């Protein structure tokens, strides 16, 4: 239809003709998309509408020109809050709930609610959680039977003798800086991490996608093990706390920074519960690190991975979660934090190569 009003194929039609099309065919459109189209028409000061912007909207693709048109318009989208809509199905209410849990602006909530199709589903967080849980439980039960001990196995030489966890004597095996997340210090350690990353990670992945959330998670995991290798050089590492803390701290920081815009119910209570769970898990890790080892000289795992994850969350993570509608490549702050992260990784690599021999540390025996 639009091509009929653009015989010269300029790619534009006048706003008057565009409005006449909306009046004639508006009943055939989704109400949310009709609102966006009206906002697009109202915001245009040049008296013409780009055909490509219309195509982008109808295909759920958000272009820079379209985004600027909406942000500079009359905010028609904010005239009625998504929360006021009634008669929604269970899945629609779930999507609306996720939107209000993670996005601070009504325009983004409506856009997300309108465009989310659950295809693909939040596969990354679900998959990584299943693999972590099954691997940890399998190793825990196996070692419990072999050692006849189901509590505080993590300093036993047989427990340490596997190819997954990070150990300072085996730091040259690069995969251990990632695979340590598949081993945990116990059921309570695994349970808290699984609960936190499912409750926080799945909604975040539903909104921001697997690519962004997996990047934050993996960056937190790597930063956690590298932080241990730099700041707690004699300790092994187990658990997915680095990745979990990166996601949770980024989410909490995003809520604090956008407090007035976050309309989720009981947000203060939810923040308190998340902070209590994180504090309890971190306190357990600190206690375990300094608890006398049952099998000296093998030390207990370090807690520095938690702090490495937090630092990733409040830097890279905040930038990613704050900019739902913008490309990260356009963010100056993103490049600054990414550069800092890369510098830290390079520093930690050189530290691992040279510092251990120069400091002449007394490391625990290899497993």
GROMACS .gro file of C-alpha atoms in nm:
model
  367
    1UNK     CA    1   0.000   0.000   0.000
    2UNK     CA    2   0.279   0.242   0.086
    3UNK     CA    3   0.431   0.200  -0.260
    4UNK     CA    4   0.113   0.345  -0.413
    5UNK     CA    5   0.185   0.676  -0.236
    6UNK     CA    6   0.548   0.681  -0.350
    7UNK     CA    7   0.540   0.650  -0.729
    8UNK     CA    8   0.891   0.795  -0.764
    9UNK     CA    9   1.041   0.532  -0.529
   10UNK     CA   10   1.200   0.792  -0.302
   11UNK     CA   11   1.154   0.573   0.005
   12UNK     CA   12   0.935   0.835   0.175
   13UNK     CA   13   0.568   0.932   0.189
   14UNK     CA   14   0.409   1.238   0.346
   15UNK     CA   15   0.281   1.221   0.701
   16UNK     CA   16  -0.068   1.319   0.580
   17UNK     CA   17  -0.085   1.018   0.349
   18UNK     CA   18   0.064   0.801   0.622
   19UNK     CA   19  -0.209   0.910   0.866
   20UNK     CA   20  -0.479   0.837   0.611
   21UNK     CA   21  -0.341   0.484   0.576
   22UNK     CA   22  -0.344   0.437   0.953
   23UNK     CA   23  -0.704   0.560   0.977
   24UNK     CA   24  -0.811   0.325   0.700
   25UNK     CA   25  -0.621   0.014   0.804
   26UNK     CA   26  -0.551   0.078   1.174
   27UNK     CA   27  -0.807  -0.179   1.287
   28UNK     CA   28  -0.599  -0.450   1.118
   29UNK     CA   29  -0.286  -0.369   1.322
   30UNK     CA   30  -0.183  -0.468   1.671
   31UNK     CA   31  -0.282  -0.184   1.910
   32UNK     CA   32   0.075  -0.143   2.038
   33UNK     CA   33   0.217  -0.116   1.687
   34UNK     CA   34  -0.054   0.130   1.592
   35UNK     CA   35   0.050   0.346   1.888
   36UNK     CA   36   0.412   0.335   1.777
   37UNK     CA   37   0.320   0.426   1.420
   38UNK     CA   38   0.116   0.723   1.542
   39UNK     CA   39   0.409   0.832   1.760
   40UNK     CA   40   0.635   0.797   1.458
   41UNK     CA   41   0.408   1.022   1.253
   42UNK     CA   42   0.372   1.279   1.533
   43UNK     CA   43   0.745   1.299   1.594
   44UNK     CA   44   0.849   1.364   1.234
   45UNK     CA   45   0.929   1.730   1.177
   46UNK     CA   46   1.013   1.693   0.808
   47UNK     CA   47   0.659   1.603   0.702
   48UNK     CA   48   0.751   1.265   0.561
   49UNK     CA   49   0.783   0.904   0.678
   50UNK     CA   50   1.058   0.663   0.579
   51UNK     CA   51   0.923   0.342   0.431
   52UNK     CA   52   1.211   0.144   0.584
   53UNK     CA   53   1.110   0.258   0.933
   54UNK     CA   54   0.766   0.115   0.872
   55UNK     CA   55   0.917  -0.215   0.755
   56UNK     CA   56   1.147  -0.227   1.058
   57UNK     CA   57   0.853  -0.181   1.292
   58UNK     CA   58   0.636  -0.445   1.133
   59UNK     CA   59   0.927  -0.694   1.135
   60UNK     CA   60   1.014  -0.613   1.500
   61UNK     CA   61   1.348  -0.464   1.398
   62UNK     CA   62   1.443  -0.144   1.574
   63UNK     CA   63   1.658   0.084   1.360
   64UNK     CA   64   1.849   0.389   1.481
   65UNK     CA   65   1.631   0.632   1.282
   66UNK     CA   66   1.314   0.471   1.412
   67UNK     CA   67   1.440   0.476   1.772
   68UNK     CA   68   1.531   0.844   1.749
   69UNK     CA   69   1.190   0.925   1.602
   70UNK     CA   70   1.014   0.763   1.893
   71UNK     CA   71   1.239   0.914   2.159
   72UNK     CA   72   1.192   1.263   2.013
   73UNK     CA   73   0.819   1.225   1.962
   74UNK     CA   74   0.527   1.301   2.189
   75UNK     CA   75   0.571   0.981   2.393
   76UNK     CA   76   0.233   0.853   2.287
   77UNK     CA   77   0.343   0.507   2.399
   78UNK     CA   78   0.352   0.625   2.760
   79UNK     CA   79  -0.011   0.738   2.755
   80UNK     CA   80  -0.127   0.404   2.892
   81UNK     CA   81   0.091   0.181   3.105
   82UNK     CA   82   0.129  -0.180   3.004
   83UNK     CA   83   0.047  -0.274   3.364
   84UNK     CA   84  -0.306  -0.138   3.321
   85UNK     CA   85  -0.398  -0.382   3.047
   86UNK     CA   86  -0.641  -0.656   3.147
   87UNK     CA   87  -0.757  -0.983   2.999
   88UNK     CA   88  -0.407  -1.119   2.935
   89UNK     CA   89  -0.329  -1.489   2.919
   90UNK     CA   90  -0.086  -1.654   3.160
   91UNK     CA   91   0.204  -1.633   2.915
   92UNK     CA   92   0.127  -1.268   2.838
   93UNK     CA   93   0.121  -1.185   3.210
   94UNK     CA   94   0.455  -1.362   3.250
   95UNK     CA   95   0.610  -1.158   2.969
   96UNK     CA   96   0.466  -0.840   3.116
   97UNK     CA   97   0.606  -0.933   3.456
   98UNK     CA   98   0.953  -0.991   3.308
   99UNK     CA   99   0.933  -0.654   3.132
  100UNK     CA  100   0.859  -0.472   3.456
  101UNK     CA  101   1.127  -0.668   3.641
  102UNK     CA  102   1.409  -0.576   3.405
  103UNK     CA  103   1.327  -0.263   3.202
  104UNK     CA  104   1.301   0.088   3.351
  105UNK     CA  105   1.117   0.265   3.066
  106UNK     CA  106   0.758   0.213   2.957
  107UNK     CA  107   0.848   0.250   2.590
  108UNK     CA  108   1.093  -0.040   2.620
  109UNK     CA  109   0.847  -0.252   2.816
  110UNK     CA  110   0.582  -0.214   2.548
  111UNK     CA  111   0.830  -0.278   2.271
  112UNK     CA  112   0.957  -0.592   2.444
  113UNK     CA  113   0.606  -0.714   2.524
  114UNK     CA  114   0.506  -0.655   2.162
  115UNK     CA  115   0.804  -0.823   1.999
  116UNK     CA  116   0.893  -1.112   2.234
  117UNK     CA  117   0.807  -1.448   2.081
  118UNK     CA  118   1.001  -1.688   2.308
  119UNK     CA  119   1.195  -1.797   2.000
  120UNK     CA  120   1.460  -1.876   2.087
  121UNK     CA  121   1.382  -1.950   2.454
  122UNK     CA  122   1.632  -1.862   2.731
  123UNK     CA  123   1.839  -2.167   2.645
  124UNK     CA  124   2.178  -2.052   2.773
  125UNK     CA  125   2.094  -2.010   3.141
  126UNK     CA  126   1.881  -2.324   3.148
  127UNK     CA  127   2.146  -2.534   2.973
  128UNK     CA  128   2.440  -2.410   3.180
  129UNK     CA  129   2.242  -2.462   3.500
  130UNK     CA  130   2.148  -2.820   3.410
  131UNK     CA  131   2.506  -2.906   3.316
  132UNK     CA  132   2.648  -2.746   3.633
  133UNK     CA  133   2.397  -2.914   3.860
  134UNK     CA  134   2.427  -3.261   3.707
  135UNK     CA  135   2.809  -3.250   3.696
  136UNK     CA  136   2.844  -3.118   4.050
  137UNK     CA  137   2.597  -3.368   4.198
  138UNK     CA  138   2.759  -3.656   4.010
  139UNK     CA  139   3.107  -3.566   4.135
  140UNK     CA  140   2.978  -3.496   4.484
  141UNK     CA  141   2.804  -3.833   4.514
  142UNK     CA  142   3.092  -4.022   4.355
  143UNK     CA  143   3.349  -3.866   4.586
  144UNK     CA  144   3.118  -3.910   4.883
  145UNK     CA  145   3.100  -4.284   4.820
  146UNK     CA  146   3.473  -4.317   4.747
  147UNK     CA  147   3.584  -4.103   5.042
  148UNK     CA  148   3.300  -4.209   5.272
  149UNK     CA  149   3.260  -3.839   5.344
  150UNK     CA  150   2.986  -3.612   5.210
  151UNK     CA  151   3.094  -3.290   5.388
  152UNK     CA  152   3.386  -3.060   5.301
  153UNK     CA  153   3.538  -3.280   5.034
  154UNK     CA  154   3.696  -2.988   4.853
  155UNK     CA  155   4.039  -3.008   5.013
  156UNK     CA  156   4.077  -3.383   4.974
  157UNK     CA  157   4.348  -3.474   4.718
  158UNK     CA  158   4.113  -3.714   4.537
  159UNK     CA  159   3.849  -3.442   4.503
  160UNK     CA  160   4.108  -3.203   4.366
  161UNK     CA  161   4.230  -3.464   4.121
  162UNK     CA  162   4.000  -3.393   3.830
  163UNK     CA  163   4.030  -3.199   3.507
  164UNK     CA  164   3.766  -2.935   3.581
  165UNK     CA  165   3.848  -2.723   3.886
  166UNK     CA  166   4.113  -2.454   3.896
  167UNK     CA  167   4.426  -2.539   4.094
  168UNK     CA  168   4.730  -2.306   4.122
  169UNK     CA  169   4.968  -2.588   4.037
  170UNK     CA  170   4.776  -2.655   3.716
  171UNK     CA  171   4.715  -2.293   3.612
  172UNK     CA  172   4.889  -2.353   3.276
  173UNK     CA  173   4.588  -2.565   3.172
  174UNK     CA  174   4.381  -2.276   3.039
  175UNK     CA  175   4.045  -2.456   3.028
  176UNK     CA  176   4.039  -2.471   3.408
  177UNK     CA  177   3.974  -2.094   3.422
  178UNK     CA  178   3.629  -2.177   3.280
  179UNK     CA  179   3.548  -2.537   3.371
  180UNK     CA  180   3.579  -2.481   3.747
  181UNK     CA  181   3.213  -2.371   3.741
  182UNK     CA  182   3.110  -2.737   3.703
  183UNK     CA  183   3.246  -2.824   4.049
  184UNK     CA  184   3.099  -2.696   4.376
  185UNK     CA  185   3.196  -2.706   4.741
  186UNK     CA  186   2.872  -2.873   4.848
  187UNK     CA  187   2.498  -2.896   4.796
  188UNK     CA  188   2.431  -2.563   4.968
  189UNK     CA  189   2.690  -2.393   4.746
  190UNK     CA  190   2.538  -2.544   4.432
  191UNK     CA  191   2.183  -2.475   4.547
  192UNK     CA  192   2.232  -2.103   4.607
  193UNK     CA  193   2.410  -2.054   4.276
  194UNK     CA  194   2.143  -2.245   4.083
  195UNK     CA  195   1.858  -2.053   4.246
  196UNK     CA  196   2.018  -1.714   4.187
  197UNK     CA  197   2.113  -1.773   3.826
  198UNK     CA  198   1.772  -1.913   3.736
  199UNK     CA  199   1.570  -1.644   3.915
  200UNK     CA  200   1.783  -1.361   3.778
  201UNK     CA  201   1.953  -1.502   3.469
  202UNK     CA  202   1.649  -1.646   3.289
  203UNK     CA  203   1.443  -1.321   3.291
  204UNK     CA  204   1.751  -1.123   3.188
  205UNK     CA  205   1.813  -1.361   2.899
  206UNK     CA  206   1.448  -1.337   2.793
  207UNK     CA  207   1.490  -0.960   2.759
  208UNK     CA  208   1.851  -0.912   2.648
  209UNK     CA  209   1.913  -1.236   2.461
  210UNK     CA  210   2.157  -1.523   2.503
  211UNK     CA  211   2.453  -1.342   2.343
  212UNK     CA  212   2.464  -1.055   2.591
  213UNK     CA  213   2.384  -1.259   2.900
  214UNK     CA  214   2.629  -1.534   2.814
  215UNK     CA  215   2.897  -1.269   2.759
  216UNK     CA  216   2.840  -1.120   3.106
  217UNK     CA  217   2.828  -1.466   3.263
  218UNK     CA  218   3.144  -1.599   3.097
  219UNK     CA  219   3.327  -1.269   3.156
  220UNK     CA  220   3.241  -1.299   3.526
  221UNK     CA  221   3.360  -1.660   3.536
  222UNK     CA  222   3.696  -1.576   3.375
  223UNK     CA  223   3.741  -1.266   3.589
  224UNK     CA  224   3.669  -1.474   3.898
  225UNK     CA  225   3.938  -1.735   3.837
  226UNK     CA  226   4.190  -1.472   3.725
  227UNK     CA  227   4.118  -1.266   4.036
  228UNK     CA  228   4.201  -1.572   4.246
  229UNK     CA  229   4.523  -1.633   4.053
  230UNK     CA  230   4.629  -1.274   4.125
  231UNK     CA  231   4.498  -1.203   4.477
  232UNK     CA  232   4.476  -1.548   4.639
  233UNK     CA  233   4.751  -1.732   4.459
  234UNK     CA  234   4.768  -2.051   4.667
  235UNK     CA  235   4.400  -2.146   4.660
  236UNK     CA  236   4.193  -2.358   4.419
  237UNK     CA  237   3.855  -2.242   4.286
  238UNK     CA  238   3.522  -2.420   4.244
  239UNK     CA  239   3.169  -2.300   4.176
  240UNK     CA  240   2.988  -2.071   3.935
  241UNK     CA  241   2.974  -1.774   4.173
  242UNK     CA  242   3.182  -1.554   3.941
  243UNK     CA  243   2.921  -1.572   3.664
  244UNK     CA  244   2.625  -1.564   3.901
  245UNK     CA  245   2.752  -1.260   4.088
  246UNK     CA  246   2.820  -1.080   3.759
  247UNK     CA  247   2.455  -1.121   3.654
  248UNK     CA  248   2.302  -1.047   3.993
  249UNK     CA  249   2.520  -0.744   4.068
  250UNK     CA  250   2.452  -0.601   3.720
  251UNK     CA  251   2.079  -0.648   3.767
  252UNK     CA  252   2.076  -0.493   4.115
  253UNK     CA  253   2.292  -0.201   4.004
  254UNK     CA  254   2.057  -0.143   3.710
  255UNK     CA  255   1.760  -0.132   3.948
  256UNK     CA  256   1.934   0.116   4.180
  257UNK     CA  257   2.041   0.342   3.892
  258UNK     CA  258   1.686   0.342   3.749
  259UNK     CA  259   1.497   0.324   4.078
  260UNK     CA  260   1.221   0.567   3.987
  261UNK     CA  261   1.154   0.397   3.654
  262UNK     CA  262   1.148   0.039   3.785
  263UNK     CA  263   0.783  -0.050   3.846
  264UNK     CA  264   0.829  -0.409   3.964
  265UNK     CA  265   0.630  -0.499   4.273
  266UNK     CA  266   0.815  -0.538   4.602
  267UNK     CA  267   1.141  -0.427   4.439
  268UNK     CA  268   1.290  -0.331   4.776
  269UNK     CA  269   1.202  -0.669   4.926
  270UNK     CA  270   1.341  -0.853   4.624
  271UNK     CA  271   1.664  -0.660   4.639
  272UNK     CA  272   1.693  -0.739   5.009
  273UNK     CA  273   1.637  -1.111   4.949
  274UNK     CA  274   1.897  -1.117   4.669
  275UNK     CA  275   2.151  -0.931   4.884
  276UNK     CA  276   2.088  -1.162   5.178
  277UNK     CA  277   2.139  -1.472   4.961
  278UNK     CA  278   2.456  -1.326   4.810
  279UNK     CA  279   2.588  -1.224   5.151
  280UNK     CA  280   2.516  -1.565   5.297
  281UNK     CA  281   2.688  -1.743   5.009
  282UNK     CA  282   2.985  -1.505   5.018
  283UNK     CA  283   3.012  -1.540   5.396
  284UNK     CA  284   3.012  -1.915   5.361
  285UNK     CA  285   3.293  -1.890   5.105
  286UNK     CA  286   3.502  -1.664   5.333
  287UNK     CA  287   3.448  -1.894   5.631
  288UNK     CA  288   3.539  -2.199   5.425
  289UNK     CA  289   3.856  -2.035   5.289
  290UNK     CA  290   3.995  -1.967   5.637
  291UNK     CA  291   3.856  -2.282   5.799
  292UNK     CA  292   4.137  -2.524   5.892
  293UNK     CA  293   4.176  -2.778   5.618
  294UNK     CA  294   4.080  -3.134   5.700
  295UNK     CA  295   4.352  -3.253   5.465
  296UNK     CA  296   4.647  -3.015   5.501
  297UNK     CA  297   4.837  -2.877   5.321
  298UNK     CA  298   4.552  -2.860   5.066
  299UNK     CA  299   4.367  -2.528   5.126
  300UNK     CA  300   3.998  -2.465   5.086
  301UNK     CA  301   3.870  -2.281   4.773
  302UNK     CA  302   3.907  -1.905   4.743
  303UNK     CA  303   3.627  -1.649   4.769
  304UNK     CA  304   3.792  -1.397   4.536
  305UNK     CA  305   3.595  -1.530   4.239
  306UNK     CA  306   3.285  -1.371   4.390
  307UNK     CA  307   3.449  -1.029   4.393
  308UNK     CA  308   3.574  -1.071   4.036
  309UNK     CA  309   3.218  -1.144   3.925
  310UNK     CA  310   3.084  -0.837   4.107
  311UNK     CA  311   3.337  -0.611   3.936
  312UNK     CA  312   3.233  -0.743   3.593
  313UNK     CA  313   2.867  -0.698   3.683
  314UNK     CA  314   2.890  -0.334   3.788
  315UNK     CA  315   3.098  -0.240   3.483
  316UNK     CA  316   3.033  -0.441   3.167
  317UNK     CA  317   2.709  -0.586   3.302
  318UNK     CA  318   2.550  -0.252   3.388
  319UNK     CA  319   2.623  -0.113   3.042
  320UNK     CA  320   2.471  -0.417   2.873
  321UNK     CA  321   2.155  -0.424   3.084
  322UNK     CA  322   2.104  -0.049   3.077
  323UNK     CA  323   2.096  -0.023   2.698
  324UNK     CA  324   1.817  -0.256   2.592
  325UNK     CA  325   1.741  -0.069   2.270
  326UNK     CA  326   2.088   0.049   2.171
  327UNK     CA  327   2.381  -0.120   2.002
  328UNK     CA  328   2.675  -0.172   2.233
  329UNK     CA  329   2.912  -0.071   1.955
  330UNK     CA  330   2.774   0.283   1.985
  331UNK     CA  331   2.844   0.312   2.358
  332UNK     CA  332   3.160   0.493   2.464
  333UNK     CA  333   3.130   0.358   2.817
  334UNK     CA  334   3.108   0.005   2.681
  335UNK     CA  335   3.442   0.041   2.505
  336UNK     CA  336   3.602   0.190   2.816
  337UNK     CA  337   3.492  -0.095   3.041
  338UNK     CA  338   3.573  -0.354   2.777
  339UNK     CA  339   3.925  -0.209   2.746
  340UNK     CA  340   3.968  -0.222   3.124
  341UNK     CA  341   3.855  -0.583   3.126
  342UNK     CA  342   4.094  -0.680   2.845
  343UNK     CA  343   4.380  -0.503   3.022
  344UNK     CA  344   4.302  -0.692   3.342
  345UNK     CA  345   4.296  -1.025   3.157
  346UNK     CA  346   4.630  -0.952   2.990
  347UNK     CA  347   4.779  -0.841   3.321
  348UNK     CA  348   4.655  -1.160   3.491
  349UNK     CA  349   4.803  -1.375   3.214
  350UNK     CA  350   5.146  -1.216   3.252
  351UNK     CA  351   5.108  -1.236   3.630
  352UNK     CA  352   5.047  -1.609   3.608
  353UNK     CA  353   5.347  -1.655   3.381
  354UNK     CA  354   5.602  -1.459   3.584
  355UNK     CA  355   5.482  -1.370   3.934
  356UNK     CA  356   5.460  -1.720   4.080
  357UNK     CA  357   5.825  -1.792   4.014
  358UNK     CA  358   5.945  -1.445   4.113
  359UNK     CA  359   5.759  -1.447   4.446
  360UNK     CA  360   5.876  -1.800   4.527
  361UNK     CA  361   5.541  -1.898   4.680
  362UNK     CA  362   5.483  -2.220   4.865
  363UNK     CA  363   5.197  -2.370   4.665
  364UNK     CA  364   4.990  -2.668   4.774
  365UNK     CA  365   5.103  -2.999   4.625
  366UNK     CA  366   4.961  -3.083   4.283
  367UNK     CA  367   4.658  -3.313   4.296
   0.00000   0.00000   0.00000
